[in-house]
Amino acid sequence: MSAPCKHWLCVRGKCCKCGLYLKRVTVPTRVRDTNFPECRHWVAQRGFCCRCGEEVEEEDRKPFEYIAESAQLSHKYVTAMKKQKSGIGFGQRKLHLVLGLHHTLLDSCHITRLADGDKHLVEQVGVRDDLGRFIKGYACSDVLVKLRPFVHQFLREADELFVMHVYTNLSRSTSRSLVKMLDPLRIFFGHRVIVEEDTPDDHKTLGLVLAQERGVVIVDWVRPAWDPKDRRNLVQIKPYRYFKPNPLGTPKILLNLLKNKLFKVESDPEKKMPDDQSDQDTALMDLLKSLKDLHRRFFNGPSYDVRISAVDESSYVENNNLIPFDFLSKGLKLSPQYVGFMKRHVMIKTLQEKKKLHLVLGLRGTLYDYSRISHLSDREKHLIGEVHSRDDLWRITAQSHEGLIKLRPFVAEFLREANKLFTLHAYSLARPEHSDYMLKLLDPDQTYFGRRVICSRDTWMKTLDLVLVDERVLVVMDDQCSTWWTDHTNHLLQITSYRYFQRPTTTQHNGLIANLFNFLKANLLGYRCHHLAPKSSSEENIDETEEDGGLANALKFLRNLHQRFFDGEYQDVRMLLHT
């Protein structure tokens, strides 16, 4: 009998080995630090700044629920991010494309409302790749969905030229179900799906799209749905209506009767809709040609604005909110356009040389564990005396406290072998001095990471905007998902968090609180708690094995991914991660 799977690695909640979906809890590895006197409180969640933890006012903020639950961005940060995202896109020779959903990319109809001539389509779901169905939460029946002809090829080719968004007046749950049919791996849209709940008033607005309006193209079938000031960006498309619903209600029946009797107009309530062979809608094909021409004129011609055919170039020579890259060189700042250019250049070089992909590694919880000495339990304090006799245990002195660092088993071998296949980057939200100290232990000669070490000095949240590599050749391995910008979690290979020391919440006086909380969960809410305050690995005197631990399994997975990528299976690591 084979040993049970330990679920070392998962992608989007699914174990990479056994395929089981896991509800993996991602506990932040850093406590919110209030020691940021210069913090501008740009991003808040549930009323608290995401960087310093201070309570903030909600008046000067705009909700961005599609980025993260209860997320609010300040107006200054939105403006800065619009310039940054657009600039990076321009450097990669990409504009932004905002697409409508219903009647633009697909059509849908409740199965109970299908005309008699369309009911045979229900049986073809699963046989045809342009038909699907899903259950609408509040509805009494399933919904049948027909994808617009040419939609898959349209999305593949448009993805080379645009960063794509979906903007719809449907609910969030319905939108997710529909977008999943178009983009099941989230390659094209990621989390950039703006829905009815996000729209502040009756009109769709580009204020919720993190890109400058001069580089955004809207494709939708209904012009009045958009804010008047954004309609210059709109390319109107013919609505796609595949299904013919049955006439519903007495008023519709009476209207048909009056038309027939008084005006001698014959009604045709069951007009047969075209089948798949006769569905000759070519709107997306024609649209793609127009978008390619617009893209060419923007980057190769005199136009620097998608809204007009020509514009004075000098009006766009502005301060592009230079992005600091202090981790590469002190005081270094790069324009967003140059960042985008470098991302594209590195990707092309990677594909030509066919040697290395790029791997971004988390630090604490991924490669090591850390605990303050004052937080060690009585059963762990013996480790202090073992520091000099073990090469995987280190004692460090920080600003106001001392701590112990335990390296994850197999970490040295993992870095040595991974460096042969990947260019390595380190990403941590710890303080610069802590990150620098850890890299001196893991990479004393700067053989693996060089200066590619990003920490809290550079960003408040982990984002691939600071990694000078195109996302198509980049993998992220981290034990945390919640610390990453939502749009970049598609690159995440989540490894089981390495927890060697006891957590501070279950030590000393906090242990009583934890025990009481678990007792209430077990007796009042029915949770099964097999233990109250579990012992840590160090207290149990156990550890991961080097042969079959988290990093050993991660190395096997990454080797396989590297080989599949350069064998030509896919030219996008996200496809390999999710298949």
Coordinates of C-alpha atoms in Angstrom, one line a residue, residues 16 357 556-579:
C16 CA 0.3 18.7 -7.8
L357 CA 13.7 30.1 -17.0
K556 CA 11.4 17.3 -9.2
F557 CA 8.4 19.4 -10.3
L558 CA 10.5 22.3 -11.5
R559 CA 12.8 20.0 -13.5
N560 CA 9.8 18.5 -15.3
L561 CA 8.4 22.0 -16.0
H562 CA 11.7 23.2 -17.4
Q563 CA 11.9 20.2 -19.7
R564 CA 8.3 20.5 -20.9
F565 CA 8.7 24.2 -21.6
F566 CA 11.8 23.9 -23.8
D567 CA 10.4 20.8 -25.5
G568 CA 7.9 23.1 -27.0
E569 CA 4.8 21.9 -25.2
Y570 CA 3.8 25.4 -24.3
Q571 CA 5.5 28.8 -24.5
D572 CA 3.9 30.0 -21.3
V573 CA 4.8 28.6 -17.9
R574 CA 1.3 29.4 -16.6
M575 CA -0.1 26.8 -19.0
L576 CA 2.3 24.2 -17.7
L577 CA 1.5 25.0 -14.0
H578 CA -2.2 24.5 -14.6
T579 CA -2.2 21.5 -16.8

